[in-house]
């Protein structure tokens, strides 16, 4: 006879389980447990919002909206996946919807590749800009910003967020083969551009 | 000769290259006011939700309390107490 362990068969071990349960059971107005979760994940959420949308000015606003959505959705969170995983899905949908709204206002489609000439100029300007303080994070940001949306987003979801190819495909609404192809191209492009920006950055420092 | 295009080789389709290690777990520190802004947004929306809920329920509560009070006033127990006075 199986004893109930107090956990649903579909739930997984979650490092944040204790905080999530406390946040779900907290009295109205008591945000301490949820704020502890925010402090754990705010860096990742802001980074994703920053690099997925390529919008440093609104990254914190978007991250704030994601975390507020997570708070009000917490009562319905059944803990079938980990809190981090659940938060990632909210974050991805919110960022992708933001990009779609932005692209609806501008001429550039979410799927469109930006012109290579434009991208080259962006890399050069950014390398000079960071000549005085060349840090890895700045270079990474510059390279990601120079990539097209169709390559940047799968790369961020896969290599930054640790999502599987299937999860990325599902989140973006594209096929698995197309996802793998884009991630492959994105990785190659990232490496080429990063090397180029590094070399340009070093040259700018030396002169 | 087949008109169908040659399907991609299994190895080619699955070879996505090595992950970019420097991206793994990359974080971006938010401003010091970030947590406070989230807190205030949550409190604001909670307060609005409470006001809306109260506005919706208040007429019904008043209505029910009125009839409860009225029923209590005219109930047999109440009439006996008035008579005893």
PDB file of C-alpha atoms in Angstrom:
ATOM      1  CA  UNK A   1       0.000   0.000   0.000  1.00  0.00           C
ATOM      2  CA  UNK A   2       1.532   3.280  -1.031  1.00  0.00           C
ATOM      3  CA  UNK A   3       1.628   5.962   1.595  1.00  0.00           C
ATOM      4  CA  UNK A   4       0.941   9.473   0.531  1.00  0.00           C
ATOM      5  CA  UNK A   5       4.064  11.555   0.872  1.00  0.00           C
ATOM      6  CA  UNK A   6       1.980  14.711   0.786  1.00  0.00           C
ATOM      7  CA  UNK A   7       3.262  15.433  -2.708  1.00  0.00           C
ATOM      8  CA  UNK A   8       1.457  15.003  -6.016  1.00  0.00           C
ATOM      9  CA  UNK A   9       2.781  12.309  -8.314  1.00  0.00           C
ATOM     10  CA  UNK A  10       3.496  14.944 -10.963  1.00  0.00           C
ATOM     11  CA  UNK A  11       5.589  17.291  -8.790  1.00  0.00           C
ATOM     12  CA  UNK A  12       9.377  17.472  -8.963  1.00  0.00           C
ATOM     13  CA  UNK A  13      11.985  18.246  -6.344  1.00  0.00           C
ATOM     14  CA  UNK A  14      12.287  22.008  -6.239  1.00  0.00           C
ATOM     15  CA  UNK A  15      15.071  23.848  -4.411  1.00  0.00           C
ATOM     16  CA  UNK A  16      12.641  26.728  -3.876  1.00  0.00           C
ATOM     17  CA  UNK A  17       9.797  24.562  -2.609  1.00  0.00           C
ATOM     18  CA  UNK A  18       9.957  25.821   0.944  1.00  0.00           C
ATOM     19  CA  UNK A  19       9.765  29.470  -0.100  1.00  0.00           C
ATOM     20  CA  UNK A  20       7.055  28.765  -2.679  1.00  0.00           C
ATOM     21  CA  UNK A  21       4.848  27.020  -0.131  1.00  0.00           C
ATOM     22  CA  UNK A  22       5.361  29.849   2.358  1.00  0.00           C
ATOM     23  CA  UNK A  23       4.569  32.424  -0.318  1.00  0.00           C
ATOM     24  CA  UNK A  24       1.410  30.554  -1.347  1.00  0.00           C
ATOM     25  CA  UNK A  25       0.220  30.233   2.233  1.00  0.00           C
ATOM     26  CA  UNK A  26       1.239  33.725   3.340  1.00  0.00           C
ATOM     27  CA  UNK A  27      -1.416  36.063   4.658  1.00  0.00           C
ATOM     28  CA  UNK A  28      -2.495  38.870   2.375  1.00  0.00           C
ATOM     29  CA  UNK A  29       0.084  41.618   2.482  1.00  0.00           C
ATOM     30  CA  UNK A  30       2.898  39.363   3.689  1.00  0.00           C
ATOM     31  CA  UNK A  31       5.401  39.400   0.851  1.00  0.00           C
ATOM     32  CA  UNK A  32       8.509  38.215   2.696  1.00  0.00           C
ATOM     33  CA  UNK A  33       8.645  34.740   1.184  1.00  0.00           C
ATOM     34  CA  UNK A  34       7.918  36.030  -2.300  1.00  0.00           C
ATOM     35  CA  UNK A  35      10.531  38.768  -1.959  1.00  0.00           C
ATOM     36  CA  UNK A  36      13.092  36.102  -1.052  1.00  0.00           C
ATOM     37  CA  UNK A  37      12.223  34.369  -4.335  1.00  0.00           C
ATOM     38  CA  UNK A  38      12.542  37.662  -6.186  1.00  0.00           C
ATOM     39  CA  UNK A  39      16.026  38.196  -4.748  1.00  0.00           C
ATOM     40  CA  UNK A  40      17.029  34.736  -5.953  1.00  0.00           C
ATOM     41  CA  UNK A  41      15.817  35.171  -9.499  1.00  0.00           C
ATOM     42  CA  UNK A  42      15.888  38.895 -10.227  1.00  0.00           C
ATOM     43  CA  UNK A  43      19.362  38.792 -11.819  1.00  0.00           C
ATOM     44  CA  UNK A  44      18.359  36.069 -14.263  1.00  0.00           C
ATOM     45  CA  UNK A  45      15.012  37.637 -15.095  1.00  0.00           C
ATOM     46  CA  UNK A  46      16.500  41.070 -15.752  1.00  0.00           C
ATOM     47  CA  UNK A  47      19.297  39.528 -17.852  1.00  0.00           C
ATOM     48  CA  UNK A  48      16.801  37.631 -19.961  1.00  0.00           C
ATOM     49  CA  UNK A  49      14.575  40.644 -20.440  1.00  0.00           C
ATOM     50  CA  UNK A  50      17.636  42.673 -21.346  1.00  0.00           C
ATOM     51  CA  UNK A  51      19.120  40.258 -23.866  1.00  0.00           C
ATOM     52  CA  UNK A  52      15.946  38.797 -25.371  1.00  0.00           C
ATOM     53  CA  UNK A  53      14.345  42.147 -26.076  1.00  0.00           C
ATOM     54  CA  UNK A  54      17.605  44.053 -26.689  1.00  0.00           C
ATOM     55  CA  UNK A  55      16.021  46.886 -24.736  1.00  0.00           C
ATOM     56  CA  UNK A  56      18.205  47.957 -21.796  1.00  0.00           C
ATOM     57  CA  UNK A  57      15.929  50.899 -20.975  1.00  0.00           C
ATOM     58  CA  UNK A  58      12.853  48.759 -20.406  1.00  0.00           C
ATOM     59  CA  UNK A  59      14.547  45.580 -19.156  1.00  0.00           C
ATOM     60  CA  UNK A  60      13.767  46.307 -15.510  1.00  0.00           C
ATOM     61  CA  UNK A  61      10.182  47.298 -16.269  1.00  0.00           C
ATOM     62  CA  UNK A  62       9.662  44.056 -18.168  1.00  0.00           C
ATOM     63  CA  UNK A  63      11.315  42.056 -15.404  1.00  0.00           C
ATOM     64  CA  UNK A  64       9.059  43.776 -12.887  1.00  0.00           C
ATOM     65  CA  UNK A  65       5.974  42.818 -14.918  1.00  0.00           C
ATOM     66  CA  UNK A  66       7.177  39.205 -15.119  1.00  0.00           C
ATOM     67  CA  UNK A  67       7.687  38.940 -11.362  1.00  0.00           C
ATOM     68  CA  UNK A  68       4.360  40.636 -10.557  1.00  0.00           C
ATOM     69  CA  UNK A  69       2.647  38.172 -12.928  1.00  0.00           C
ATOM     70  CA  UNK A  70       4.400  35.357 -11.111  1.00  0.00           C
ATOM     71  CA  UNK A  71       3.143  36.656  -7.765  1.00  0.00           C
ATOM     72  CA  UNK A  72      -0.486  36.785  -8.830  1.00  0.00           C
ATOM     73  CA  UNK A  73      -0.193  33.408 -10.554  1.00  0.00           C
ATOM     74  CA  UNK A  74       1.398  31.754  -7.534  1.00  0.00           C
ATOM     75  CA  UNK A  75      -1.862  30.516  -6.049  1.00  0.00           C
ATOM     76  CA  UNK A  76      -2.520  28.563  -9.230  1.00  0.00           C
ATOM     77  CA  UNK A  77       1.003  27.138  -9.388  1.00  0.00           C
ATOM     78  CA  UNK A  78       0.615  23.418  -8.775  1.00  0.00           C
ATOM     79  CA  UNK A  79       4.322  22.659  -8.404  1.00  0.00           C
ATOM     80  CA  UNK A  80       4.343  20.126 -11.220  1.00  0.00           C
ATOM     81  CA  UNK A  81       7.601  21.739 -12.329  1.00  0.00           C
ATOM     82  CA  UNK A  82      10.142  23.721 -10.337  1.00  0.00           C
ATOM     83  CA  UNK A  83       9.417  27.358  -9.563  1.00  0.00           C
ATOM     84  CA  UNK A  84      12.447  28.436 -11.616  1.00  0.00           C
ATOM     85  CA  UNK A  85      11.168  26.551 -14.630  1.00  0.00           C
ATOM     86  CA  UNK A  86       7.673  27.966 -14.252  1.00  0.00           C
ATOM     87  CA  UNK A  87       9.080  31.467 -13.927  1.00  0.00           C
ATOM     88  CA  UNK A  88      11.142  30.947 -17.096  1.00  0.00           C
ATOM     89  CA  UNK A  89       7.997  30.181 -19.089  1.00  0.00           C
ATOM     90  CA  UNK A  90       6.278  33.344 -17.845  1.00  0.00           C
ATOM     91  CA  UNK A  91       9.400  35.336 -18.656  1.00  0.00           C
ATOM     92  CA  UNK A  92       9.776  33.941 -22.183  1.00  0.00           C
ATOM     93  CA  UNK A  93       6.138  34.501 -23.115  1.00  0.00           C
ATOM     94  CA  UNK A  94       6.172  38.002 -21.739  1.00  0.00           C
ATOM     95  CA  UNK A  95       9.377  38.953 -23.586  1.00  0.00           C
ATOM     96  CA  UNK A  96       8.297  37.377 -26.862  1.00  0.00           C
ATOM     97  CA  UNK A  97       4.936  39.154 -26.656  1.00  0.00           C
ATOM     98  CA  UNK A  98       6.764  42.415 -25.967  1.00  0.00           C
ATOM     99  CA  UNK A  99       8.909  41.929 -29.077  1.00  0.00           C
ATOM    100  CA  UNK A 100       5.860  41.101 -31.167  1.00  0.00           C
ATOM    101  CA  UNK A 101       4.130  44.281 -29.986  1.00  0.00           C
ATOM    102  CA  UNK A 102       7.257  46.285 -30.771  1.00  0.00           C
ATOM    103  CA  UNK A 103       7.618  44.722 -34.204  1.00  0.00           C
ATOM    104  CA  UNK A 104       3.962  45.384 -34.946  1.00  0.00           C
ATOM    105  CA  UNK A 105       4.684  49.091 -34.409  1.00  0.00           C
ATOM    106  CA  UNK A 106       7.894  49.122 -36.444  1.00  0.00           C
ATOM    107  CA  UNK A 107       8.571  47.751 -39.918  1.00  0.00           C
ATOM    108  CA  UNK A 108      10.970  45.051 -38.793  1.00  0.00           C
ATOM    109  CA  UNK A 109       9.419  41.626 -38.400  1.00  0.00           C
ATOM    110  CA  UNK A 110      10.287  39.432 -35.438  1.00  0.00           C
ATOM    111  CA  UNK A 111      11.636  36.852 -37.857  1.00  0.00           C
ATOM    112  CA  UNK A 112      13.561  39.224 -40.062  1.00  0.00           C
ATOM    113  CA  UNK A 113      17.346  39.229 -40.236  1.00  0.00           C
ATOM    114  CA  UNK A 114      18.828  42.681 -39.852  1.00  0.00           C
ATOM    115  CA  UNK A 115      21.184  43.850 -42.579  1.00  0.00           C
ATOM    116  CA  UNK A 116      24.737  42.695 -42.106  1.00  0.00           C
ATOM    117  CA  UNK A 117      26.045  46.176 -42.814  1.00  0.00           C
ATOM    118  CA  UNK A 118      24.047  47.592 -39.947  1.00  0.00           C
ATOM    119  CA  UNK A 119      25.308  44.883 -37.624  1.00  0.00           C
ATOM    120  CA  UNK A 120      28.929  45.530 -38.520  1.00  0.00           C
ATOM    121  CA  UNK A 121      28.549  49.210 -37.694  1.00  0.00           C
ATOM    122  CA  UNK A 122      26.972  48.383 -34.355  1.00  0.00           C
ATOM    123  CA  UNK A 123      29.860  46.131 -33.404  1.00  0.00           C
ATOM    124  CA  UNK A 124      32.447  48.764 -34.252  1.00  0.00           C
ATOM    125  CA  UNK A 125      30.718  51.542 -32.357  1.00  0.00           C
ATOM    126  CA  UNK A 126      30.186  49.365 -29.289  1.00  0.00           C
ATOM    127  CA  UNK A 127      33.812  48.214 -29.157  1.00  0.00           C
ATOM    128  CA  UNK A 128      35.046  51.814 -29.149  1.00  0.00           C
ATOM    129  CA  UNK A 129      32.476  52.788 -26.595  1.00  0.00           C
ATOM    130  CA  UNK A 130      33.778  50.181 -24.202  1.00  0.00           C
ATOM    131  CA  UNK A 131      37.444  50.814 -24.921  1.00  0.00           C
ATOM    132  CA  UNK A 132      38.027  52.216 -21.456  1.00  0.00           C
ATOM    133  CA  UNK A 133      36.259  49.387 -19.668  1.00  0.00           C
ATOM    134  CA  UNK A 134      36.323  46.212 -21.662  1.00  0.00           C
ATOM    135  CA  UNK A 135      34.467  43.641 -19.645  1.00  0.00           C
ATOM    136  CA  UNK A 136      33.163  40.294 -20.730  1.00  0.00           C
ATOM    137  CA  UNK A 137      29.599  41.196 -19.903  1.00  0.00           C
ATOM    138  CA  UNK A 138      29.721  44.324 -22.036  1.00  0.00           C
ATOM    139  CA  UNK A 139      31.177  42.404 -24.946  1.00  0.00           C
ATOM    140  CA  UNK A 140      28.572  39.668 -24.566  1.00  0.00           C
ATOM    141  CA  UNK A 141      25.818  42.275 -24.512  1.00  0.00           C
ATOM    142  CA  UNK A 142      27.253  44.016 -27.568  1.00  0.00           C
ATOM    143  CA  UNK A 143      27.457  40.766 -29.525  1.00  0.00           C
ATOM    144  CA  UNK A 144      23.959  39.634 -28.540  1.00  0.00           C
ATOM    145  CA  UNK A 145      22.531  43.040 -29.435  1.00  0.00           C
ATOM    146  CA  UNK A 146      24.095  42.807 -32.871  1.00  0.00           C
ATOM    147  CA  UNK A 147      22.466  39.480 -33.662  1.00  0.00           C
ATOM    148  CA  UNK A 148      19.128  39.114 -35.336  1.00  0.00           C
ATOM    149  CA  UNK A 149      16.086  38.336 -33.210  1.00  0.00           C
ATOM    150  CA  UNK A 150      15.539  34.956 -34.855  1.00  0.00           C
ATOM    151  CA  UNK A 151      18.983  33.779 -33.732  1.00  0.00           C
ATOM    152  CA  UNK A 152      19.436  35.725 -30.507  1.00  0.00           C
ATOM    153  CA  UNK A 153      16.297  34.531 -28.734  1.00  0.00           C
ATOM    154  CA  UNK A 154      16.838  30.761 -29.207  1.00  0.00           C
ATOM    155  CA  UNK A 155      20.475  31.204 -28.179  1.00  0.00           C
ATOM    156  CA  UNK A 156      19.564  33.070 -24.992  1.00  0.00           C
ATOM    157  CA  UNK A 157      16.839  30.584 -24.092  1.00  0.00           C
ATOM    158  CA  UNK A 158      19.082  27.589 -24.694  1.00  0.00           C
ATOM    159  CA  UNK A 159      22.538  28.628 -23.510  1.00  0.00           C
ATOM    160  CA  UNK A 160      21.665  31.283 -20.946  1.00  0.00           C
ATOM    161  CA  UNK A 161      18.496  29.797 -19.515  1.00  0.00           C
ATOM    162  CA  UNK A 162      19.361  26.144 -19.961  1.00  0.00           C
ATOM    163  CA  UNK A 163      16.120  25.288 -21.740  1.00  0.00           C
ATOM    164  CA  UNK A 164      16.043  22.134 -23.809  1.00  0.00           C
ATOM    165  CA  UNK A 165      15.609  22.283 -27.575  1.00  0.00           C
ATOM    166  CA  UNK A 166      12.062  21.000 -27.228  1.00  0.00           C
ATOM    167  CA  UNK A 167      11.214  23.688 -24.698  1.00  0.00           C
ATOM    168  CA  UNK A 168      12.698  26.393 -26.890  1.00  0.00           C
ATOM    169  CA  UNK A 169      10.762  25.095 -29.903  1.00  0.00           C
ATOM    170  CA  UNK A 170       7.541  25.038 -27.909  1.00  0.00           C
ATOM    171  CA  UNK A 171       8.087  28.496 -26.446  1.00  0.00           C
ATOM    172  CA  UNK A 172       8.742  30.049 -29.832  1.00  0.00           C
ATOM    173  CA  UNK A 173       6.161  28.047 -31.735  1.00  0.00           C
ATOM    174  CA  UNK A 174       8.639  26.661 -34.268  1.00  0.00           C
ATOM    175  CA  UNK A 175       9.648  23.126 -35.205  1.00  0.00           C
ATOM    176  CA  UNK A 176      12.395  21.216 -33.421  1.00  0.00           C
ATOM    177  CA  UNK A 177      14.607  21.011 -36.526  1.00  0.00           C
ATOM    178  CA  UNK A 178      14.284  24.730 -37.147  1.00  0.00           C
ATOM    179  CA  UNK A 179      15.144  25.379 -33.496  1.00  0.00           C
ATOM    180  CA  UNK A 180      18.285  23.258 -33.659  1.00  0.00           C
ATOM    181  CA  UNK A 181      19.339  24.892 -36.917  1.00  0.00           C
ATOM    182  CA  UNK A 182      18.903  28.374 -35.482  1.00  0.00           C
ATOM    183  CA  UNK A 183      20.782  27.526 -32.306  1.00  0.00           C
ATOM    184  CA  UNK A 184      23.624  26.062 -34.334  1.00  0.00           C
ATOM    185  CA  UNK A 185      23.846  29.173 -36.521  1.00  0.00           C
ATOM    186  CA  UNK A 186      23.478  31.432 -33.505  1.00  0.00           C
ATOM    187  CA  UNK A 187      26.383  29.760 -31.705  1.00  0.00           C
ATOM    188  CA  UNK A 188      28.616  30.023 -34.748  1.00  0.00           C
ATOM    189  CA  UNK A 189      27.683  33.638 -35.269  1.00  0.00           C
ATOM    190  CA  UNK A 190      28.134  34.504 -31.616  1.00  0.00           C
ATOM    191  CA  UNK A 191      31.629  33.024 -31.539  1.00  0.00           C
ATOM    192  CA  UNK A 192      32.679  34.848 -34.723  1.00  0.00           C
ATOM    193  CA  UNK A 193      31.319  38.175 -33.566  1.00  0.00           C
ATOM    194  CA  UNK A 194      32.676  37.841 -30.057  1.00  0.00           C
ATOM    195  CA  UNK A 195      36.140  37.178 -31.369  1.00  0.00           C
ATOM    196  CA  UNK A 196      35.853  40.162 -33.667  1.00  0.00           C
ATOM    197  CA  UNK A 197      34.635  42.469 -30.915  1.00  0.00           C
ATOM    198  CA  UNK A 198      37.399  41.285 -28.604  1.00  0.00           C
ATOM    199  CA  UNK A 199      40.014  42.015 -31.219  1.00  0.00           C
ATOM    200  CA  UNK A 200      38.534  45.424 -31.921  1.00  0.00           C
ATOM    201  CA  UNK A 201      38.297  46.178 -28.238  1.00  0.00           C
ATOM    202  CA  UNK A 202      41.945  45.245 -27.664  1.00  0.00           C
ATOM    203  CA  UNK A 203      43.013  47.344 -30.625  1.00  0.00           C
ATOM    204  CA  UNK A 204      41.106  50.334 -29.303  1.00  0.00           C
ATOM    205  CA  UNK A 205      42.822  49.999 -25.914  1.00  0.00           C
ATOM    206  CA  UNK A 206      46.260  49.684 -27.459  1.00  0.00           C
ATOM    207  CA  UNK A 207      45.922  52.824 -29.597  1.00  0.00           C
TER     208      UNK A 207
ATOM    209  CA  UNK B   1      15.039   9.736 -59.864  1.00  0.00           C
ATOM    210  CA  UNK B   2      13.242  10.956 -56.795  1.00  0.00           C
ATOM    211  CA  UNK B   3      11.702  14.436 -56.729  1.00  0.00           C
ATOM    212  CA  UNK B   4      11.875  14.618 -52.975  1.00  0.00           C
ATOM    213  CA  UNK B   5      14.797  16.559 -51.501  1.00  0.00           C
ATOM    214  CA  UNK B   6      17.403  14.548 -49.673  1.00  0.00           C
ATOM    215  CA  UNK B   7      16.599  14.594 -45.963  1.00  0.00           C
ATOM    216  CA  UNK B   8      19.353  16.026 -43.750  1.00  0.00           C
ATOM    217  CA  UNK B   9      21.846  13.572 -42.461  1.00  0.00           C
ATOM    218  CA  UNK B  10      21.089  12.565 -38.870  1.00  0.00           C
ATOM    219  CA  UNK B  11      24.468  13.762 -37.664  1.00  0.00           C
ATOM    220  CA  UNK B  12      24.073  17.151 -39.376  1.00  0.00           C
ATOM    221  CA  UNK B  13      20.608  17.776 -37.984  1.00  0.00           C
ATOM    222  CA  UNK B  14      21.590  16.950 -34.420  1.00  0.00           C
ATOM    223  CA  UNK B  15      24.936  18.739 -34.384  1.00  0.00           C
ATOM    224  CA  UNK B  16      24.155  22.124 -32.902  1.00  0.00           C
ATOM    225  CA  UNK B  17      27.710  22.861 -31.831  1.00  0.00           C
ATOM    226  CA  UNK B  18      29.025  23.338 -28.322  1.00  0.00           C
ATOM    227  CA  UNK B  19      26.999  25.625 -26.040  1.00  0.00           C
ATOM    228  CA  UNK B  20      28.355  29.092 -25.313  1.00  0.00           C
ATOM    229  CA  UNK B  21      29.639  28.581 -21.775  1.00  0.00           C
ATOM    230  CA  UNK B  22      29.948  32.283 -20.970  1.00  0.00           C
ATOM    231  CA  UNK B  23      26.194  32.702 -21.387  1.00  0.00           C
ATOM    232  CA  UNK B  24      25.291  30.041 -18.834  1.00  0.00           C
ATOM    233  CA  UNK B  25      23.708  31.604 -15.772  1.00  0.00           C
ATOM    234  CA  UNK B  26      24.522  35.140 -16.910  1.00  0.00           C
ATOM    235  CA  UNK B  27      22.823  37.643 -14.625  1.00  0.00           C
ATOM    236  CA  UNK B  28      22.196  41.349 -14.741  1.00  0.00           C
ATOM    237  CA  UNK B  29      22.019  43.219 -11.438  1.00  0.00           C
ATOM    238  CA  UNK B  30      18.890  45.359 -11.195  1.00  0.00           C
ATOM    239  CA  UNK B  31      18.802  48.757  -9.555  1.00  0.00           C
ATOM    240  CA  UNK B  32      18.434  49.077  -5.784  1.00  0.00           C
ATOM    241  CA  UNK B  33      14.830  50.262  -6.167  1.00  0.00           C
ATOM    242  CA  UNK B  34      13.770  47.176  -8.138  1.00  0.00           C
ATOM    243  CA  UNK B  35      12.414  45.154  -5.225  1.00  0.00           C
ATOM    244  CA  UNK B  36      10.615  48.165  -3.794  1.00  0.00           C
ATOM    245  CA  UNK B  37       8.892  48.815  -7.110  1.00  0.00           C
ATOM    246  CA  UNK B  38       7.671  45.244  -7.305  1.00  0.00           C
ATOM    247  CA  UNK B  39       6.384  45.436  -3.745  1.00  0.00           C
ATOM    248  CA  UNK B  40       4.505  48.666  -4.411  1.00  0.00           C
ATOM    249  CA  UNK B  41       2.978  47.329  -7.639  1.00  0.00           C
ATOM    250  CA  UNK B  42       1.730  44.215  -5.855  1.00  0.00           C
ATOM    251  CA  UNK B  43       0.321  46.252  -2.966  1.00  0.00           C
ATOM    252  CA  UNK B  44      -1.387  48.662  -5.357  1.00  0.00           C
ATOM    253  CA  UNK B  45      -3.043  45.891  -7.351  1.00  0.00           C
ATOM    254  CA  UNK B  46      -4.067  44.063  -4.197  1.00  0.00           C
ATOM    255  CA  UNK B  47      -5.648  47.252  -2.814  1.00  0.00           C
ATOM    256  CA  UNK B  48      -7.519  47.868  -6.074  1.00  0.00           C
ATOM    257  CA  UNK B  49      -8.766  44.294  -6.070  1.00  0.00           C
ATOM    258  CA  UNK B  50     -10.022  44.687  -2.494  1.00  0.00           C
ATOM    259  CA  UNK B  51     -11.818  47.939  -3.302  1.00  0.00           C
ATOM    260  CA  UNK B  52     -13.461  46.387  -6.356  1.00  0.00           C
ATOM    261  CA  UNK B  53     -14.494  43.339  -4.367  1.00  0.00           C
ATOM    262  CA  UNK B  54     -15.914  45.517  -1.590  1.00  0.00           C
ATOM    263  CA  UNK B  55     -17.762  47.748  -4.055  1.00  0.00           C
ATOM    264  CA  UNK B  56     -19.311  44.713  -5.672  1.00  0.00           C
ATOM    265  CA  UNK B  57     -20.274  42.950  -2.449  1.00  0.00           C
ATOM    266  CA  UNK B  58     -21.238  45.926  -0.259  1.00  0.00           C
ATOM    267  CA  UNK B  59     -24.792  46.431  -1.650  1.00  0.00           C
ATOM    268  CA  UNK B  60     -25.604  42.753  -1.153  1.00  0.00           C
ATOM    269  CA  UNK B  61     -24.165  42.738   2.344  1.00  0.00           C
ATOM    270  CA  UNK B  62     -26.168  45.839   3.284  1.00  0.00           C
ATOM    271  CA  UNK B  63     -29.310  44.299   1.766  1.00  0.00           C
ATOM    272  CA  UNK B  64     -28.874  41.020   3.657  1.00  0.00           C
ATOM    273  CA  UNK B  65     -28.046  42.766   6.929  1.00  0.00           C
ATOM    274  CA  UNK B  66     -31.110  44.991   6.560  1.00  0.00           C
ATOM    275  CA  UNK B  67     -33.482  42.066   6.111  1.00  0.00           C
ATOM    276  CA  UNK B  68     -31.755  40.096   8.874  1.00  0.00           C
ATOM    277  CA  UNK B  69     -32.224  43.032  11.241  1.00  0.00           C
ATOM    278  CA  UNK B  70     -35.813  43.468  10.141  1.00  0.00           C
ATOM    279  CA  UNK B  71     -36.564  39.764  10.572  1.00  0.00           C
ATOM    280  CA  UNK B  72     -34.960  39.842  14.005  1.00  0.00           C
ATOM    281  CA  UNK B  73     -37.124  42.797  15.019  1.00  0.00           C
ATOM    282  CA  UNK B  74     -40.382  41.109  14.071  1.00  0.00           C
ATOM    283  CA  UNK B  75     -39.452  37.592  15.186  1.00  0.00           C
ATOM    284  CA  UNK B  76     -41.622  35.920  17.944  1.00  0.00           C
ATOM    285  CA  UNK B  77     -38.696  36.008  20.423  1.00  0.00           C
ATOM    286  CA  UNK B  78     -38.312  39.694  19.908  1.00  0.00           C
ATOM    287  CA  UNK B  79     -42.066  40.366  20.333  1.00  0.00           C
ATOM    288  CA  UNK B  80     -42.098  38.436  23.681  1.00  0.00           C
ATOM    289  CA  UNK B  81     -39.203  40.516  25.044  1.00  0.00           C
ATOM    290  CA  UNK B  82     -41.042  43.734  24.126  1.00  0.00           C
ATOM    291  CA  UNK B  83     -44.168  42.504  25.873  1.00  0.00           C
ATOM    292  CA  UNK B  84     -42.209  41.647  29.057  1.00  0.00           C
ATOM    293  CA  UNK B  85     -40.915  45.189  29.261  1.00  0.00           C
TER     294      UNK B  85
END
